[in-house]
Amino acid sequence: MKITQRHGRPAFTLIELMAVITIIIILAGLVVGGLGFVTERQAKEKARVQIALLSKAIEEYKLDMGIYPPTGNSPNGSFNSTSTVPTRDLYHALYYDGVIFAEETKDGGEVRDWTRRVGGGEIPKPTAIYLADLDPRTTSQGWVELPAGASKKDPLPPETITGIKDPWGNKYGYRSAIGAPVTGSPPSANNNTVNPDFDLWSVGKDAATNPSSRSDKVNNDDIRNF
């Protein structure tokens, strides 16, 4: 009987298979890690762009109104422990009030008592829109959300939002150097601000910040204009 020997490629040994699997796992980890790095870098860049957009609108508000949108004299800009989030007031100052003014006067109507209570005093409301992309119905930045019950088809934007949010879904921080006027006394200076005009910041991916201390390590991933 003639026996024919088969000269095929030998099968992988267990050690070789383990080596291949290890290489695949390492490569997969590098890919995932690389994607995570790119995503995080994009989020940081988007936050910087958003802070620039808000800062420009705040400066335009100042040119018209003579003051920056005022906040309370506190590290986070709130007036008290039950105060609204400062960026809710920014939403009104930079967008909502201007929309409502245009709506009220579009047919030649006259608006009376166009003021808003801030802190312990009254300030004039703006009559212009400074940042149209704060409209939660049409925003391309994704930084304002429609509240429950509101729709993109609503004729007017919602009066109240939860705040202006950074790319990680955390509310931006804002505080003005000059606080809100109090009836019977001049506006007070906010001794917590770093800039002479206003401070604006993202708390970063970790959602943690200490607005009272610039040197606190928890602020390391914050993105700020100061």
mmCIF file of C-alpha atoms in Angstrom:
data_model
loop_
_atom_site.group_PDB
_atom_site.id
_atom_site.type_symbol
_atom_site.label_atom_id
_atom_site.label_comp_id
_atom_site.label_asym_id
_atom_site.label_seq_id
_atom_site.Cartn_x
_atom_site.Cartn_y
_atom_site.Cartn_z
ATOM 1 C CA MET A 1 0.000 0.000 0.000
ATOM 2 C CA LYS A 2 1.324 3.383 -0.908
ATOM 3 C CA ILE A 3 1.092 5.935 1.834
ATOM 4 C CA THR A 4 0.976 9.569 0.759
ATOM 5 C CA GLN A 5 2.188 12.071 3.267
ATOM 6 C CA ARG A 6 0.273 15.369 3.453
ATOM 7 C CA HIS A 7 2.490 18.370 3.773
ATOM 8 C CA GLY A 8 -0.092 21.003 4.904
ATOM 9 C CA ARG A 9 0.564 23.968 7.172
ATOM 10 C CA PRO A 10 0.644 22.872 10.808
ATOM 11 C CA ALA A 11 -2.244 24.084 12.995
ATOM 12 C CA PHE A 12 -1.776 26.974 15.417
ATOM 13 C CA THR A 13 -0.566 25.955 18.800
ATOM 14 C CA LEU A 14 -2.400 27.125 21.912
ATOM 15 C CA ILE A 15 0.403 29.558 22.685
ATOM 16 C CA GLU A 16 0.170 31.087 19.213
ATOM 17 C CA LEU A 17 -3.606 31.470 19.525
ATOM 18 C CA MET A 18 -3.223 33.166 22.889
ATOM 19 C CA ALA A 19 -0.636 35.532 21.430
ATOM 20 C CA VAL A 20 -2.956 36.484 18.550
ATOM 21 C CA ILE A 21 -5.879 37.062 20.919
ATOM 22 C CA THR A 22 -3.695 39.209 23.160
ATOM 23 C CA ILE A 23 -2.602 41.343 20.206
ATOM 24 C CA ILE A 24 -6.223 41.795 19.104
ATOM 25 C CA ILE A 25 -7.245 42.875 22.609
ATOM 26 C CA ILE A 26 -4.369 45.361 22.800
ATOM 27 C CA LEU A 27 -5.226 46.838 19.398
ATOM 28 C CA ALA A 28 -8.906 47.094 20.331
ATOM 29 C CA GLY A 29 -7.966 48.892 23.532
ATOM 30 C CA LEU A 30 -5.809 51.338 21.609
ATOM 31 C CA VAL A 31 -8.652 52.056 19.185
ATOM 32 C CA VAL A 32 -11.187 52.588 21.971
ATOM 33 C CA GLY A 33 -8.757 54.727 23.934
ATOM 34 C CA GLY A 34 -7.971 56.767 20.851
ATOM 35 C CA LEU A 35 -11.646 57.336 20.135
ATOM 36 C CA GLY A 36 -12.187 58.405 23.736
ATOM 37 C CA PHE A 37 -9.316 60.879 23.490
ATOM 38 C CA VAL A 38 -10.675 62.348 20.260
ATOM 39 C CA THR A 39 -14.193 62.610 21.688
ATOM 40 C CA GLU A 40 -12.921 64.365 24.806
ATOM 41 C CA ARG A 41 -10.810 66.776 22.772
ATOM 42 C CA GLN A 42 -13.821 67.613 20.595
ATOM 43 C CA ALA A 43 -15.956 68.239 23.686
ATOM 44 C CA LYS A 44 -13.342 70.618 25.116
ATOM 45 C CA GLU A 45 -13.094 72.509 21.843
ATOM 46 C CA LYS A 46 -16.885 72.776 21.648
ATOM 47 C CA ALA A 47 -16.967 74.179 25.188
ATOM 48 C CA ARG A 48 -14.409 76.829 24.209
ATOM 49 C CA VAL A 49 -16.500 77.769 21.174
ATOM 50 C CA GLN A 50 -19.646 78.012 23.285
ATOM 51 C CA ILE A 51 -17.927 80.179 25.889
ATOM 52 C CA ALA A 52 -16.736 82.457 23.078
ATOM 53 C CA LEU A 53 -20.284 82.700 21.674
ATOM 54 C CA LEU A 54 -21.737 83.514 25.081
ATOM 55 C CA SER A 55 -18.976 86.026 25.835
ATOM 56 C CA LYS A 56 -19.566 87.867 22.559
ATOM 57 C CA ALA A 57 -23.310 88.051 23.230
ATOM 58 C CA ILE A 58 -22.709 89.264 26.802
ATOM 59 C CA GLU A 59 -20.433 92.033 25.505
ATOM 60 C CA GLU A 60 -23.092 93.097 22.977
ATOM 61 C CA TYR A 61 -25.660 93.184 25.784
ATOM 62 C CA LYS A 62 -23.307 95.438 27.748
ATOM 63 C CA LEU A 63 -22.986 97.848 24.809
ATOM 64 C CA ASP A 64 -26.764 98.276 24.700
ATOM 65 C CA MET A 65 -27.666 98.080 28.374
ATOM 66 C CA GLY A 66 -24.642 99.707 30.005
ATOM 67 C CA ILE A 67 -24.118 96.778 32.392
ATOM 68 C CA TYR A 68 -23.355 93.103 32.126
ATOM 69 C CA PRO A 69 -26.209 90.730 32.975
ATOM 70 C CA PRO A 70 -26.000 90.996 36.780
ATOM 71 C CA THR A 71 -25.723 88.126 39.233
ATOM 72 C CA GLY A 72 -25.594 87.853 42.994
ATOM 73 C CA ASN A 73 -22.511 88.520 45.092
ATOM 74 C CA SER A 74 -21.580 84.874 45.577
ATOM 75 C CA PRO A 75 -18.990 82.425 44.232
ATOM 76 C CA ASN A 76 -21.446 80.796 41.814
ATOM 77 C CA GLY A 77 -23.350 83.984 41.018
ATOM 78 C CA SER A 78 -26.607 82.923 42.654
ATOM 79 C CA PHE A 79 -28.534 85.308 44.871
ATOM 80 C CA ASN A 80 -29.375 82.788 47.581
ATOM 81 C CA SER A 81 -29.668 79.050 48.149
ATOM 82 C CA THR A 82 -33.022 78.927 46.355
ATOM 83 C CA SER A 83 -32.025 81.237 43.505
ATOM 84 C CA THR A 84 -32.426 80.307 39.891
ATOM 85 C CA VAL A 85 -29.331 79.150 38.054
ATOM 86 C CA PRO A 86 -27.414 82.225 36.769
ATOM 87 C CA THR A 87 -27.434 80.942 33.193
ATOM 88 C CA ARG A 88 -31.230 80.904 33.288
ATOM 89 C CA ASP A 89 -30.973 84.669 33.700
ATOM 90 C CA LEU A 90 -28.499 84.715 30.807
ATOM 91 C CA TYR A 91 -31.094 82.935 28.672
ATOM 92 C CA HIS A 92 -33.518 85.778 29.377
ATOM 93 C CA ALA A 93 -30.935 88.523 28.928
ATOM 94 C CA LEU A 94 -29.396 87.232 25.706
ATOM 95 C CA TYR A 95 -32.415 85.714 23.993
ATOM 96 C CA TYR A 96 -35.864 85.340 25.558
ATOM 97 C CA ASP A 97 -36.564 88.969 26.533
ATOM 98 C CA GLY A 98 -35.676 90.155 23.033
ATOM 99 C CA VAL A 99 -38.012 87.600 21.465
ATOM 100 C CA ILE A 100 -40.929 88.622 23.672
ATOM 101 C CA PHE A 101 -40.301 92.320 23.030
ATOM 102 C CA ALA A 102 -40.394 91.726 19.276
ATOM 103 C CA GLU A 103 -43.606 89.722 19.660
ATOM 104 C CA GLU A 104 -45.292 92.400 21.777
ATOM 105 C CA THR A 105 -44.367 95.245 19.409
ATOM 106 C CA LYS A 106 -44.697 93.552 16.013
ATOM 107 C CA ASP A 107 -48.066 95.184 15.259
ATOM 108 C CA GLY A 108 -47.132 98.569 16.619
ATOM 109 C CA GLY A 109 -47.932 97.620 20.180
ATOM 110 C CA GLU A 110 -46.377 99.428 23.113
ATOM 111 C CA VAL A 111 -44.694 97.653 25.979
ATOM 112 C CA ARG A 112 -44.912 99.239 29.403
ATOM 113 C CA ASP A 113 -42.875 98.513 32.490
ATOM 114 C CA TRP A 114 -40.262 96.590 30.507
ATOM 115 C CA THR A 115 -38.191 95.688 33.551
ATOM 116 C CA ARG A 116 -37.186 92.516 35.330
ATOM 117 C CA ARG A 117 -36.603 91.910 39.000
ATOM 118 C CA VAL A 118 -33.086 90.659 39.655
ATOM 119 C CA GLY A 119 -31.917 90.094 43.190
ATOM 120 C CA GLY A 120 -33.308 92.950 45.235
ATOM 121 C CA GLY A 121 -33.838 95.457 42.448
ATOM 122 C CA GLU A 122 -35.282 96.132 39.010
ATOM 123 C CA ILE A 123 -33.304 96.349 35.785
ATOM 124 C CA PRO A 124 -34.493 97.208 32.266
ATOM 125 C CA LYS A 125 -35.080 94.241 30.016
ATOM 126 C CA PRO A 126 -33.211 94.181 26.706
ATOM 127 C CA THR A 127 -35.128 94.751 23.491
ATOM 128 C CA ALA A 128 -32.740 92.874 21.193
ATOM 129 C CA ILE A 129 -31.751 89.259 20.620
ATOM 130 C CA TYR A 130 -28.030 88.758 21.216
ATOM 131 C CA LEU A 131 -27.702 85.012 20.711
ATOM 132 C CA ALA A 132 -30.421 83.389 18.598
ATOM 133 C CA ASP A 133 -28.873 79.945 19.023
ATOM 134 C CA LEU A 134 -30.176 79.891 22.603
ATOM 135 C CA ASP A 135 -33.591 79.012 21.174
ATOM 136 C CA PRO A 136 -34.186 75.467 22.484
ATOM 137 C CA ARG A 137 -36.477 74.760 19.530
ATOM 138 C CA THR A 138 -33.796 75.250 16.891
ATOM 139 C CA THR A 139 -30.387 75.346 18.614
ATOM 140 C CA SER A 140 -27.486 73.759 16.767
ATOM 141 C CA GLN A 141 -25.301 73.748 19.885
ATOM 142 C CA GLY A 142 -27.538 71.451 21.924
ATOM 143 C CA TRP A 143 -26.928 73.534 25.048
ATOM 144 C CA VAL A 144 -30.541 74.340 25.931
ATOM 145 C CA GLU A 145 -33.324 71.807 26.252
ATOM 146 C CA LEU A 146 -37.064 72.128 25.877
ATOM 147 C CA PRO A 147 -38.802 71.687 29.234
ATOM 148 C CA ALA A 148 -41.426 69.013 29.727
ATOM 149 C CA GLY A 149 -44.586 69.780 27.802
ATOM 150 C CA ALA A 150 -42.896 72.154 25.348
ATOM 151 C CA SER A 151 -42.563 71.429 21.638
ATOM 152 C CA LYS A 152 -40.326 72.538 18.794
ATOM 153 C CA LYS A 153 -43.535 73.569 17.016
ATOM 154 C CA ASP A 154 -44.520 76.070 19.719
ATOM 155 C CA PRO A 155 -44.823 79.618 18.318
ATOM 156 C CA LEU A 156 -42.706 81.060 21.133
ATOM 157 C CA PRO A 157 -39.737 79.682 23.083
ATOM 158 C CA PRO A 158 -40.269 78.529 26.675
ATOM 159 C CA GLU A 159 -39.947 81.140 29.398
ATOM 160 C CA THR A 160 -37.994 78.849 31.703
ATOM 161 C CA ILE A 161 -35.137 76.459 30.976
ATOM 162 C CA THR A 162 -32.984 74.355 33.278
ATOM 163 C CA GLY A 163 -29.863 76.286 32.301
ATOM 164 C CA ILE A 164 -27.326 76.611 29.505
ATOM 165 C CA LYS A 165 -25.345 73.373 29.433
ATOM 166 C CA ASP A 166 -21.838 72.461 28.317
ATOM 167 C CA PRO A 167 -20.991 69.470 26.065
ATOM 168 C CA TRP A 168 -21.018 67.151 29.108
ATOM 169 C CA GLY A 169 -24.536 68.187 30.101
ATOM 170 C CA ASN A 170 -23.455 70.352 33.053
ATOM 171 C CA LYS A 171 -24.696 73.915 33.550
ATOM 172 C CA TYR A 172 -22.262 76.688 32.691
ATOM 173 C CA GLY A 173 -21.195 78.935 35.548
ATOM 174 C CA TYR A 174 -21.578 82.702 35.272
ATOM 175 C CA ARG A 175 -21.026 85.618 37.644
ATOM 176 C CA SER A 176 -20.777 89.342 36.975
ATOM 177 C CA ALA A 177 -18.246 91.651 38.585
ATOM 178 C CA ILE A 178 -21.009 94.125 39.432
ATOM 179 C CA GLY A 179 -24.001 92.594 41.138
ATOM 180 C CA ALA A 180 -27.672 93.277 40.689
ATOM 181 C CA PRO A 181 -28.890 96.667 41.921
ATOM 182 C CA VAL A 182 -30.758 96.681 45.214
ATOM 183 C CA THR A 183 -33.598 99.109 45.741
ATOM 184 C CA GLY A 184 -32.339 102.173 47.576
ATOM 185 C CA SER A 185 -28.637 101.450 47.148
ATOM 186 C CA PRO A 186 -26.120 101.225 44.294
ATOM 187 C CA PRO A 187 -25.091 97.875 42.792
ATOM 188 C CA SER A 188 -22.456 96.075 44.816
ATOM 189 C CA ALA A 189 -19.233 94.609 43.508
ATOM 190 C CA ASN A 190 -18.922 90.836 43.467
ATOM 191 C CA ASN A 191 -15.686 90.137 45.324
ATOM 192 C CA ASN A 192 -15.635 86.587 43.947
ATOM 193 C CA THR A 193 -14.990 87.433 40.305
ATOM 194 C CA VAL A 194 -11.544 87.122 38.772
ATOM 195 C CA ASN A 195 -12.165 89.192 35.652
ATOM 196 C CA PRO A 196 -13.106 92.876 35.949
ATOM 197 C CA ASP A 197 -16.255 92.241 33.902
ATOM 198 C CA PHE A 198 -17.587 88.674 34.268
ATOM 199 C CA ASP A 199 -16.499 85.079 34.763
ATOM 200 C CA LEU A 200 -17.862 82.270 32.602
ATOM 201 C CA TRP A 201 -16.876 78.625 32.941
ATOM 202 C CA SER A 202 -17.614 74.971 32.265
ATOM 203 C CA VAL A 203 -17.136 72.550 35.154
ATOM 204 C CA GLY A 204 -15.722 69.989 32.733
ATOM 205 C CA LYS A 205 -16.271 66.283 32.361
ATOM 206 C CA ASP A 206 -16.067 65.537 36.094
ATOM 207 C CA ALA A 207 -18.987 67.919 36.806
ATOM 208 C CA ALA A 208 -17.081 69.197 39.852
ATOM 209 C CA THR A 209 -15.817 72.692 40.543
ATOM 210 C CA ASN A 210 -14.938 75.038 43.372
ATOM 211 C CA PRO A 211 -15.792 78.570 42.233
ATOM 212 C CA SER A 212 -14.407 79.959 45.491
ATOM 213 C CA SER A 213 -10.834 78.801 44.829
ATOM 214 C CA ARG A 214 -8.910 78.964 41.561
ATOM 215 C CA SER A 215 -6.185 76.668 42.893
ATOM 216 C CA ASP A 216 -8.439 73.790 43.956
ATOM 217 C CA LYS A 217 -7.424 70.641 42.050
ATOM 218 C CA VAL A 218 -11.070 69.857 41.376
ATOM 219 C CA ASN A 219 -10.969 72.748 38.888
ATOM 220 C CA ASN A 220 -8.213 71.203 36.774
ATOM 221 C CA ASP A 221 -10.554 70.166 33.956
ATOM 222 C CA ASP A 222 -12.655 73.343 34.077
ATOM 223 C CA ILE A 223 -12.749 75.452 30.915
ATOM 224 C CA ARG A 224 -12.925 79.127 31.822
ATOM 225 C CA ASN A 225 -12.571 82.646 30.514
ATOM 226 C CA PHE A 226 -10.355 83.485 33.502
#
